[in-house]
Amino acid sequence: MGQEDHHYPFAGCGNPKVRLGVVSTAGGEVRWFDLEKSYGPDFYLPRVKWLPDNTLVVQVRVSSARAFAAQPAPRPRPARPPRRCLTRVGCGGQVQNRAQTAVEVLHIWPQTGERKVLLEERSDAWVNLHKMFTPLKQSPRFLWASERTGFQHLYVYDYAGQLERQLTSGDWMVEEVKAVDEQAGLVYFMGTRSGWLERHLYSVPLGGGDVVQITREPGVHNVIFDHRNGRFVDQYSSAELPFRVNVCDAKDGAVVRALFANNDARLPRLALAPPQFATFPSLDGRVTLQAAVLRPDPAKFGPGPYPTVVPVYGGPHVQTVSNSWTVTADLRSQFLCSQGYLVLKIDNRGSARRGLGFESEVRWDMGNLEVQDQKAGVQWAAAQGLADPSALPARPAAAAPRPARSDPMPGGAPAELRETLTWAVRARAGRARRHLRVELRWVHGRHGARARTGRVPGRRRGRPGHELGRL
């Protein structure tokens, strides 16, 4: 018999037990730290970081299945009084609960095993993990990122757990801290202040002040700073511009030296048409959705409507619609467009980079709002005269799988459920007259993603929960 090895537990199974310890480089016994005081033995240990004074900071993510017992969202706890930290050598990290609704940041002293809670983040939806805990070297403070306002922003804390100031704010996100220049008093970070479709480098004073955009060219940027924080390497692209790499000045983003430009002579022969970006309201009118539209050549295929393909993902931590070359260089979409198909990519609720409120509306309700948002996109395209919704087939669940090139809804793992539910929605609307009965297997579902959208992976009637579900 064959064997499949998976590096994560199946839905309904227990998580591995995690411990954290230190041992001397000269050898000896391991000193294990107690991380179970707040959340019990079932938790996530996603982040561990040494501080400049050789202490540890640990982020703990609760993993107790008991957190799933209550059906309504957990109520936020009252604010705790600040905890004082010792000045001895220590370390730290983050611990998160299984329900992903709480994260503790712990300060640990390896010499004694003593621990203190620096801060705790709680959310009625979930707490997204990040890597923006940044200790300052010239003062006893650290940077922290939080979505407590609905959007991820930067804060300055001291090691007593006291909030000193909020550095950024607004209906946009800080995504990554790239450098801290303490002598100049500046924090450099990547964010979405210029819009959902792009990613730029910004700076903000450590003492508080205005946010300044550093990168200039439109598109999605990623940067790496030098050790002196005077220059950075900027890799970027846009829907109309292939990837480029430049060395830039950190003061104003001016190009110091061009390192690479994709001027491949074969690109013009591919005739890659950049998408058109569009926005439209959701069916319930609560949010604005964004889409990338690849339209066939009207001179060759007429003004429309066209047969329409909707590639679907729409899952956590993913954005499919952005002003980047990766959207244009989707060769499957480009081929379909060259054959007269309209390709419509939509970021439904649950997708990343739009804030916690937009992302978490799918909590414990996977496949509902996502399908409605995809439907809103098709209706928008129909209203523009680009798509004919009556031409979409209604496939019964028992039908044979379609070849990939004729699949109107290609996508990844979460897309399989969304596609099935889309057919179910159409059946309820009367366009499919056949009885629809669907069984879904969740055996290979990851705990983290499934817990956010599908409640607790428990056991029902002797079978692992979430292994079988019916529509």
Short mmCIF file of C-alpha atoms in Angstrom, two decimals:
data_model
loop_
_atom_site.label_atom_id
_atom_site.label_comp_id
_atom_site.label_asym_id
_atom_site.label_seq_id
_atom_site.Cartn_x
_atom_site.Cartn_y
_atom_site.Cartn_z
CA MET A 1 0.00 0.00 0.00
CA GLY A 2 1.04 3.56 -0.64
CA GLN A 3 1.63 6.09 2.11
CA GLU A 4 0.94 9.82 2.22
CA ASP A 5 2.80 11.99 4.71
CA HIS A 6 1.29 15.32 5.72
CA HIS A 7 3.02 17.96 7.81
CA TYR A 8 -0.18 19.15 9.47
CA PRO A 9 -2.98 17.29 11.31
CA PHE A 10 -6.18 16.32 9.53
CA ALA A 11 -9.39 18.15 10.49
CA GLY A 12 -10.79 16.66 13.70
CA CYS A 13 -7.36 15.48 14.90
CA GLY A 14 -5.27 16.98 17.65
CA ASN A 15 -2.49 19.48 17.09
CA PRO A 16 1.11 18.59 18.00
CA LYS A 17 2.12 19.61 21.51
CA VAL A 18 4.68 22.41 21.50
CA ARG A 19 7.30 23.29 24.10
CA LEU A 20 9.90 26.04 24.30
CA GLY A 21 13.20 25.70 26.10
CA VAL A 22 16.81 26.90 26.19
CA VAL A 23 20.06 25.08 26.79
CA SER A 24 23.58 26.32 27.39
CA THR A 25 26.03 26.18 24.49
CA ALA A 26 28.33 24.29 26.89
CA GLY A 27 25.68 21.60 27.34
CA GLY A 28 23.57 20.67 30.32
CA GLU A 29 19.89 20.32 31.06
CA VAL A 30 17.20 22.06 29.02
CA ARG A 31 15.21 24.72 30.86
CA TRP A 32 11.59 24.45 29.70
CA PHE A 33 9.32 27.49 29.95
CA ASP A 34 5.72 27.36 31.15
CA LEU A 35 3.49 28.69 28.32
CA GLU A 36 0.22 27.07 29.49
CA LYS A 37 -0.88 29.49 32.21
CA SER A 38 -3.33 31.46 30.07
CA TYR A 39 -4.61 29.03 27.44
CA GLY A 40 -3.88 25.53 28.69
CA PRO A 41 -1.88 22.84 26.87
CA ASP A 42 -3.45 23.37 23.41
CA PHE A 43 -2.00 26.53 21.88
CA TYR A 44 0.02 27.84 18.94
CA LEU A 45 3.59 29.12 19.35
CA PRO A 46 4.06 31.20 16.20
CA ARG A 47 6.82 33.68 17.12
CA VAL A 48 9.95 33.67 19.31
CA LYS A 49 12.46 36.54 19.29
CA TRP A 50 15.59 37.44 21.22
CA LEU A 51 15.77 40.98 22.58
CA PRO A 52 18.95 43.08 22.55
CA ASP A 53 19.57 42.25 26.24
CA ASN A 54 19.43 38.47 25.50
CA THR A 55 15.91 38.06 26.82
CA LEU A 56 13.10 36.47 24.80
CA VAL A 57 9.78 37.72 23.48
CA VAL A 58 7.25 34.96 22.72
CA GLN A 59 3.89 35.28 20.95
CA VAL A 60 1.40 32.66 22.19
CA ARG A 61 -1.70 31.71 20.18
CA VAL A 62 -4.43 29.85 22.14
CA SER A 63 -5.32 26.43 20.77
CA SER A 64 -7.83 25.06 23.26
CA ALA A 65 -10.79 23.33 21.64
CA ARG A 66 -12.96 24.64 24.46
CA ALA A 67 -12.77 28.05 22.82
CA PHE A 68 -15.04 26.72 20.06
CA ALA A 69 -17.82 25.57 22.39
CA ALA A 70 -19.74 28.84 22.40
CA GLN A 71 -21.53 29.63 19.13
CA PRO A 72 -21.53 33.46 19.35
CA ALA A 73 -18.32 35.40 18.95
CA PRO A 74 -16.42 35.76 22.25
CA ARG A 75 -16.84 39.03 24.07
CA PRO A 76 -13.75 41.18 24.42
CA ARG A 77 -12.20 41.06 27.89
CA PRO A 78 -11.87 44.25 29.94
CA ALA A 79 -8.52 45.95 29.65
CA ARG A 80 -5.94 44.61 32.07
CA PRO A 81 -3.77 46.90 34.20
CA PRO A 82 -0.25 47.30 32.86
CA ARG A 83 2.28 44.72 34.07
CA ARG A 84 5.73 45.81 35.10
CA CYS A 85 8.77 44.13 33.58
CA LEU A 86 12.05 43.35 35.27
CA THR A 87 15.29 44.67 33.88
CA ARG A 88 17.13 41.33 33.99
CA VAL A 89 18.21 39.53 30.83
CA GLY A 90 15.29 37.78 29.08
CA CYS A 91 13.57 36.72 25.84
CA GLY A 92 10.06 36.64 24.44
CA GLY A 93 7.49 35.53 21.89
CA GLN A 94 3.83 35.20 20.95
CA VAL A 95 1.35 32.53 22.04
CA GLN A 96 -2.07 32.23 20.33
CA ASN A 97 -5.17 30.23 21.27
CA ARG A 98 -6.67 27.53 19.07
CA ALA A 99 -9.68 29.74 18.29
CA GLN A 100 -7.21 32.39 17.06
CA THR A 101 -9.13 35.07 18.94
CA ALA A 102 -6.30 35.96 21.34
CA VAL A 103 -2.53 36.41 21.26
CA GLU A 104 -0.24 36.98 24.23
CA VAL A 105 3.19 38.55 23.91
CA LEU A 106 5.39 37.15 26.69
CA HIS A 107 8.68 38.42 28.07
CA ILE A 108 10.78 35.50 29.37
CA TRP A 109 14.05 35.44 31.31
CA PRO A 110 16.03 32.31 30.37
CA GLN A 111 18.14 32.32 33.56
CA THR A 112 15.13 31.85 35.84
CA GLY A 113 12.24 30.87 33.55
CA GLU A 114 10.23 33.81 34.85
CA ARG A 115 7.64 35.22 32.43
CA LYS A 116 5.61 38.40 32.18
CA VAL A 117 2.76 39.31 29.80
CA LEU A 118 3.76 42.41 27.85
CA LEU A 119 0.41 42.77 26.08
CA GLU A 120 -2.56 40.78 24.84
CA GLU A 121 -4.51 41.18 21.61
CA ARG A 122 -8.14 39.97 21.42
CA SER A 123 -10.70 40.05 18.62
CA ASP A 124 -14.29 38.92 18.17
CA ALA A 125 -13.22 37.50 14.77
CA TRP A 126 -9.56 36.41 14.80
CA VAL A 127 -6.12 37.86 15.42
CA ASN A 128 -3.87 37.84 12.36
CA LEU A 129 -0.26 37.04 13.13
CA HIS A 130 2.56 39.27 11.90
CA LYS A 131 6.32 39.73 12.22
CA MET A 132 6.36 43.41 13.16
CA PHE A 133 7.40 43.11 16.82
CA THR A 134 10.51 45.32 16.58
CA PRO A 135 12.63 46.10 19.68
CA LEU A 136 14.37 49.47 19.65
CA LYS A 137 18.08 49.45 20.42
CA GLN A 138 18.54 52.93 21.88
CA SER A 139 15.54 53.01 24.21
CA PRO A 140 13.57 50.42 26.24
CA ARG A 141 10.65 50.35 23.82
CA PHE A 142 9.34 48.27 20.94
CA LEU A 143 7.11 48.60 17.88
CA TRP A 144 3.93 46.56 17.69
CA ALA A 145 1.26 46.19 14.99
CA SER A 146 -2.42 45.71 15.80
CA GLU A 147 -5.76 45.51 13.96
CA ARG A 148 -7.71 46.77 16.99
CA THR A 149 -9.12 49.63 14.89
CA GLY A 150 -10.07 47.29 12.02
CA PHE A 151 -6.89 48.06 10.08
CA GLN A 152 -3.34 47.04 10.96
CA HIS A 153 -1.32 49.97 12.30
CA LEU A 154 1.88 50.65 14.23
CA TYR A 155 2.17 51.43 17.95
CA VAL A 156 5.05 52.16 20.33
CA TYR A 157 5.09 50.33 23.71
CA ASP A 158 7.48 50.25 26.64
CA TYR A 159 8.47 47.02 28.37
CA ALA A 160 5.97 47.61 31.13
CA GLY A 161 3.28 47.00 28.53
CA GLN A 162 2.24 50.67 28.44
CA LEU A 163 1.13 52.16 25.11
CA GLU A 164 3.12 55.33 24.45
CA ARG A 165 1.78 56.38 21.07
CA GLN A 166 0.07 55.28 17.87
CA LEU A 167 2.21 55.99 14.80
CA THR A 168 -0.22 55.34 11.93
CA SER A 169 -3.99 55.41 11.48
CA GLY A 170 -6.70 55.39 8.82
CA ASP A 171 -8.62 52.97 6.57
CA TRP A 172 -5.47 51.34 5.18
CA MET A 173 -2.94 48.78 6.38
CA VAL A 174 0.66 48.62 7.52
CA GLU A 175 1.96 45.31 6.15
CA GLU A 176 5.62 45.07 7.09
CA VAL A 177 8.27 47.03 9.00
CA LYS A 178 11.34 47.28 6.76
CA ALA A 179 13.79 49.38 8.79
CA VAL A 180 14.06 51.56 11.88
CA ASP A 181 16.53 54.48 11.77
CA GLU A 182 16.68 55.50 15.42
CA GLN A 183 19.25 58.25 14.83
CA ALA A 184 17.00 59.90 12.23
CA GLY A 185 13.90 58.98 14.26
CA LEU A 186 12.14 57.24 11.35
CA VAL A 187 10.30 53.96 10.81
CA TYR A 188 10.15 52.61 7.24
CA PHE A 189 7.27 50.29 6.41
CA MET A 190 5.25 48.81 3.53
CA GLY A 191 1.55 49.67 3.36
CA THR A 192 -1.60 50.29 1.34
CA ARG A 193 -2.12 53.99 2.04
CA SER A 194 -2.20 54.78 -1.69
CA GLY A 195 -4.92 52.20 -2.36
CA TRP A 196 -5.83 48.50 -2.17
CA LEU A 197 -4.28 47.69 -5.53
CA GLU A 198 -0.75 48.87 -4.70
CA ARG A 199 1.99 48.40 -2.10
CA HIS A 200 4.45 51.19 -1.33
CA LEU A 201 7.26 52.12 1.04
CA TYR A 202 6.45 54.83 3.59
CA SER A 203 8.16 56.50 6.54
CA VAL A 204 6.77 57.89 9.79
CA PRO A 205 8.59 59.65 12.66
CA LEU A 206 9.17 57.53 15.78
CA GLY A 207 7.88 60.40 17.86
CA GLY A 208 4.71 60.66 15.77
CA GLY A 209 3.91 62.76 12.73
CA ASP A 210 2.96 62.65 9.08
CA VAL A 211 3.32 59.52 6.94
CA VAL A 212 5.45 60.12 3.82
CA GLN A 213 5.39 57.92 0.70
CA ILE A 214 8.91 57.03 -0.48
CA THR A 215 8.47 54.83 -3.57
CA ARG A 216 7.25 56.76 -6.57
CA GLU A 217 6.30 54.45 -9.44
CA PRO A 218 2.75 53.00 -9.45
CA GLY A 219 2.52 49.29 -8.68
CA VAL A 220 3.43 46.71 -6.06
CA HIS A 221 6.82 47.23 -4.40
CA ASN A 222 9.07 45.17 -2.17
CA VAL A 223 12.25 46.63 -0.71
CA ILE A 224 15.41 45.62 1.17
CA PHE A 225 17.35 48.24 3.16
CA ASP A 226 21.09 48.47 3.60
CA HIS A 227 22.56 48.28 7.10
CA ARG A 228 22.89 52.05 7.39
CA ASN A 229 19.28 52.66 6.28
CA GLY A 230 20.49 55.14 3.67
CA ARG A 231 19.49 53.21 0.55
CA PHE A 232 17.24 50.35 -0.41
CA VAL A 233 16.80 47.90 -3.27
CA ASP A 234 13.34 48.28 -4.81
CA GLN A 235 11.78 45.40 -6.75
CA TYR A 236 8.46 46.42 -8.29
CA SER A 237 6.06 45.92 -11.16
CA SER A 238 2.66 47.10 -12.34
CA ALA A 239 -0.02 45.74 -14.64
CA GLU A 240 1.65 47.57 -17.53
CA LEU A 241 5.30 47.25 -16.49
CA PRO A 242 7.25 43.99 -16.02
CA PHE A 243 9.50 43.58 -12.98
CA ARG A 244 12.29 46.07 -12.41
CA VAL A 245 14.96 46.39 -9.72
CA ASN A 246 16.55 49.70 -8.69
CA VAL A 247 18.78 51.02 -5.92
CA CYS A 248 17.03 54.05 -4.41
CA ASP A 249 17.75 56.79 -1.89
CA ALA A 250 15.82 56.32 1.37
CA LYS A 251 15.21 60.07 1.75
CA ASP A 252 13.04 60.58 -1.31
CA GLY A 253 13.01 57.33 -3.30
CA ALA A 254 15.17 58.76 -6.10
CA VAL A 255 16.79 56.08 -8.28
CA VAL A 256 20.54 55.84 -7.62
CA ARG A 257 21.20 52.96 -9.96
CA ALA A 258 19.12 50.66 -12.17
CA LEU A 259 19.97 47.00 -11.60
CA PHE A 260 17.48 45.17 -13.80
CA ALA A 261 14.69 45.85 -16.28
CA ASN A 262 12.74 43.10 -18.00
CA ASN A 263 13.21 44.10 -21.63
CA ASP A 264 12.94 40.58 -23.01
CA ALA A 265 12.47 40.78 -26.79
CA ARG A 266 9.95 37.92 -26.65
CA LEU A 267 7.45 39.89 -24.56
CA PRO A 268 5.94 41.90 -27.46
CA ARG A 269 5.23 38.65 -29.34
CA LEU A 270 3.06 37.44 -26.44
CA ALA A 271 0.83 40.51 -26.82
CA LEU A 272 -0.10 40.48 -23.13
CA ALA A 273 -2.96 42.92 -22.62
CA PRO A 274 -3.08 44.54 -19.15
CA PRO A 275 -6.37 44.18 -17.28
CA GLN A 276 -8.83 46.95 -16.63
CA PHE A 277 -9.56 47.53 -12.93
CA ALA A 278 -13.12 48.12 -11.80
CA THR A 279 -15.04 48.62 -8.56
CA PHE A 280 -18.70 47.93 -7.82
CA PRO A 281 -20.92 47.47 -4.75
CA SER A 282 -21.67 44.10 -3.21
CA LEU A 283 -25.23 42.79 -3.54
CA ASP A 284 -26.03 43.82 0.04
CA GLY A 285 -24.47 47.26 -0.52
CA ARG A 286 -22.17 46.97 2.49
CA VAL A 287 -18.77 46.98 0.78
CA THR A 288 -17.04 48.01 -2.43
CA LEU A 289 -15.54 45.13 -4.38
CA GLN A 290 -12.64 45.29 -6.81
CA ALA A 291 -12.06 43.28 -9.97
CA ALA A 292 -9.55 42.83 -12.78
CA VAL A 293 -11.18 42.49 -16.20
CA LEU A 294 -9.45 40.95 -19.22
CA ARG A 295 -11.61 41.81 -22.23
CA PRO A 296 -11.32 40.20 -25.68
CA ASP A 297 -10.31 42.42 -28.58
CA PRO A 298 -13.55 44.16 -29.72
CA ALA A 299 -12.19 44.46 -33.26
CA LYS A 300 -11.96 40.68 -33.47
CA PHE A 301 -14.78 39.44 -31.23
CA GLY A 302 -17.22 42.35 -31.24
CA PRO A 303 -18.48 44.54 -28.40
CA GLY A 304 -19.90 41.66 -26.30
CA PRO A 305 -21.38 40.07 -24.38
CA TYR A 306 -18.71 37.37 -24.27
CA PRO A 307 -18.54 33.89 -22.76
CA THR A 308 -17.16 34.51 -19.29
CA VAL A 309 -14.61 32.73 -17.11
CA VAL A 310 -14.37 33.61 -13.40
CA PRO A 311 -11.14 32.32 -11.75
CA VAL A 312 -11.93 32.01 -8.03
CA TYR A 313 -9.81 31.88 -4.92
CA GLY A 314 -11.04 34.48 -2.46
CA GLY A 315 -9.43 32.88 0.59
CA PRO A 316 -7.55 34.27 3.59
CA HIS A 317 -4.14 35.90 3.11
CA VAL A 318 -4.55 36.12 -0.68
CA GLN A 319 -5.28 39.01 -3.02
CA THR A 320 -5.82 38.15 -6.69
CA VAL A 321 -6.54 41.69 -7.93
CA SER A 322 -3.58 44.07 -7.76
CA ASN A 323 -1.70 46.53 -9.93
CA SER A 324 1.14 44.06 -10.55
CA TRP A 325 2.67 42.25 -13.50
CA THR A 326 1.59 38.88 -12.06
CA VAL A 327 -2.04 39.73 -12.94
CA THR A 328 -1.10 40.58 -16.54
CA ALA A 329 1.25 37.60 -16.92
CA ASP A 330 -1.47 35.05 -16.08
CA LEU A 331 -1.00 33.05 -19.28
CA ARG A 332 -4.13 30.95 -18.89
CA SER A 333 -6.27 34.08 -18.61
CA GLN A 334 -4.43 35.69 -21.51
CA PHE A 335 -5.01 32.60 -23.67
CA LEU A 336 -8.73 32.52 -22.85
CA CYS A 337 -8.98 36.23 -23.64
CA SER A 338 -7.28 35.65 -27.00
CA GLN A 339 -9.94 33.02 -27.78
CA GLY A 340 -12.82 35.43 -27.15
CA TYR A 341 -13.50 34.79 -23.44
CA LEU A 342 -14.03 37.54 -20.90
CA VAL A 343 -11.92 36.81 -17.78
CA LEU A 344 -13.23 38.34 -14.56
CA LYS A 345 -11.15 38.17 -11.35
CA ILE A 346 -12.89 39.37 -8.17
CA ASP A 347 -11.60 39.73 -4.61
CA ASN A 348 -14.61 38.74 -2.52
CA ARG A 349 -14.99 39.30 1.20
CA GLY A 350 -12.51 37.12 3.02
CA SER A 351 -9.62 38.25 0.81
CA ALA A 352 -6.55 39.97 2.21
CA ARG A 353 -5.30 43.58 2.30
CA ARG A 354 -8.70 45.21 2.87
CA GLY A 355 -8.78 45.27 6.67
CA LEU A 356 -10.04 42.89 9.33
CA GLY A 357 -13.70 43.85 8.86
CA PHE A 358 -13.65 42.97 5.15
CA GLU A 359 -11.68 39.79 5.76
CA SER A 360 -13.57 38.43 8.75
CA GLU A 361 -17.12 38.67 7.42
CA VAL A 362 -16.74 35.05 6.29
CA ARG A 363 -16.12 33.87 9.86
CA TRP A 364 -18.05 30.62 10.47
CA ASP A 365 -19.91 31.24 7.20
CA MET A 366 -17.65 29.92 4.47
CA GLY A 367 -19.10 29.94 0.95
CA ASN A 368 -21.97 32.37 1.52
CA LEU A 369 -20.75 35.95 1.11
CA GLU A 370 -17.90 34.82 -1.14
CA VAL A 371 -20.37 33.39 -3.67
CA GLN A 372 -22.63 36.43 -3.42
CA ASP A 373 -19.67 38.73 -4.12
CA GLN A 374 -18.64 36.69 -7.16
CA LYS A 375 -22.26 36.87 -8.32
CA ALA A 376 -22.17 40.67 -7.89
CA GLY A 377 -19.18 40.78 -10.22
CA VAL A 378 -20.94 38.78 -12.92
CA GLN A 379 -24.03 40.99 -12.61
CA TRP A 380 -21.82 44.08 -12.92
CA ALA A 381 -20.20 42.66 -16.07
CA ALA A 382 -23.66 41.88 -17.48
CA ALA A 383 -24.78 45.45 -16.78
CA GLN A 384 -21.76 46.69 -18.74
CA GLY A 385 -22.76 44.51 -21.69
CA LEU A 386 -19.70 42.29 -21.24
CA ALA A 387 -21.23 39.05 -19.89
CA ASP A 388 -24.50 37.15 -20.35
CA PRO A 389 -25.48 35.59 -16.98
CA SER A 390 -28.09 33.34 -18.61
CA ALA A 391 -25.27 31.62 -20.52
CA LEU A 392 -23.65 30.27 -17.36
CA PRO A 393 -24.32 26.51 -17.12
CA ALA A 394 -25.86 24.93 -14.05
CA ARG A 395 -23.99 21.72 -13.36
CA PRO A 396 -25.42 19.02 -11.08
CA ALA A 397 -22.97 17.66 -8.52
CA ALA A 398 -22.91 14.21 -10.11
CA ALA A 399 -21.77 15.48 -13.51
CA ALA A 400 -18.36 14.50 -14.78
CA PRO A 401 -15.57 17.05 -14.13
CA ARG A 402 -15.04 19.50 -16.98
CA PRO A 403 -11.68 19.88 -18.69
CA ALA A 404 -9.65 22.72 -17.20
CA ARG A 405 -9.84 24.87 -20.37
CA SER A 406 -13.64 24.89 -20.31
CA ASP A 407 -14.01 25.32 -16.56
CA PRO A 408 -15.81 28.63 -15.94
CA MET A 409 -14.61 28.77 -12.32
CA PRO A 410 -11.01 27.52 -11.96
CA GLY A 411 -9.38 28.02 -8.58
CA GLY A 412 -7.57 26.60 -5.56
CA ALA A 413 -8.71 24.60 -2.54
CA PRO A 414 -11.28 27.06 -1.07
CA ALA A 415 -12.53 27.67 -4.62
CA GLU A 416 -13.71 24.07 -4.86
CA LEU A 417 -16.30 24.71 -2.17
CA ARG A 418 -17.23 28.11 -3.59
CA GLU A 419 -17.74 26.62 -7.04
CA THR A 420 -20.01 23.89 -5.63
CA LEU A 421 -21.99 26.46 -3.67
CA THR A 422 -22.32 28.63 -6.77
CA TRP A 423 -24.01 25.77 -8.59
CA ALA A 424 -26.23 25.28 -5.54
CA VAL A 425 -27.21 28.96 -5.52
CA ARG A 426 -28.15 28.74 -9.19
CA ALA A 427 -30.17 25.60 -8.51
CA ARG A 428 -32.14 27.40 -5.81
CA ALA A 429 -32.78 30.22 -8.25
CA GLY A 430 -34.55 27.79 -10.58
CA ARG A 431 -32.00 27.64 -13.37
CA ALA A 432 -31.10 24.02 -12.49
CA ARG A 433 -34.15 21.78 -12.09
CA ARG A 434 -32.30 18.70 -10.91
CA HIS A 435 -31.99 17.65 -7.28
CA LEU A 436 -28.62 18.71 -5.87
CA ARG A 437 -27.00 16.76 -3.05
CA VAL A 438 -23.35 17.36 -2.29
CA GLU A 439 -20.93 15.74 0.13
CA LEU A 440 -17.67 17.51 0.90
CA ARG A 441 -14.63 15.87 2.47
CA TRP A 442 -12.60 18.07 4.83
CA VAL A 443 -10.02 15.43 5.77
CA HIS A 444 -7.11 17.44 4.39
CA GLY A 445 -8.29 20.81 5.71
CA ARG A 446 -5.74 22.85 7.64
CA HIS A 447 -6.73 23.68 11.20
CA GLY A 448 -6.00 27.40 11.04
CA ALA A 449 -7.92 28.28 7.89
CA ARG A 450 -10.84 25.90 8.53
CA ALA A 451 -11.29 27.07 12.13
CA ARG A 452 -11.81 30.64 10.95
CA THR A 453 -14.54 29.82 8.46
CA GLY A 454 -16.00 26.47 9.52
CA ARG A 455 -16.20 26.32 13.35
CA VAL A 456 -14.55 23.65 15.47
CA PRO A 457 -13.12 20.49 13.89
CA GLY A 458 -14.78 18.12 16.38
CA ARG A 459 -16.16 14.59 16.22
CA ARG A 460 -19.73 13.76 15.23
CA ARG A 461 -21.35 10.34 15.14
CA GLY A 462 -17.99 8.64 15.47
CA ARG A 463 -16.45 10.41 12.45
CA PRO A 464 -14.02 13.33 12.47
CA GLY A 465 -15.91 16.60 12.31
CA HIS A 466 -15.58 18.55 9.04
CA GLU A 467 -14.67 15.30 7.27
CA LEU A 468 -18.15 15.06 5.80
CA GLY A 469 -20.53 17.94 5.33
CA ARG A 470 -23.71 18.20 3.34
CA LEU A 471 -25.42 20.99 1.47
#
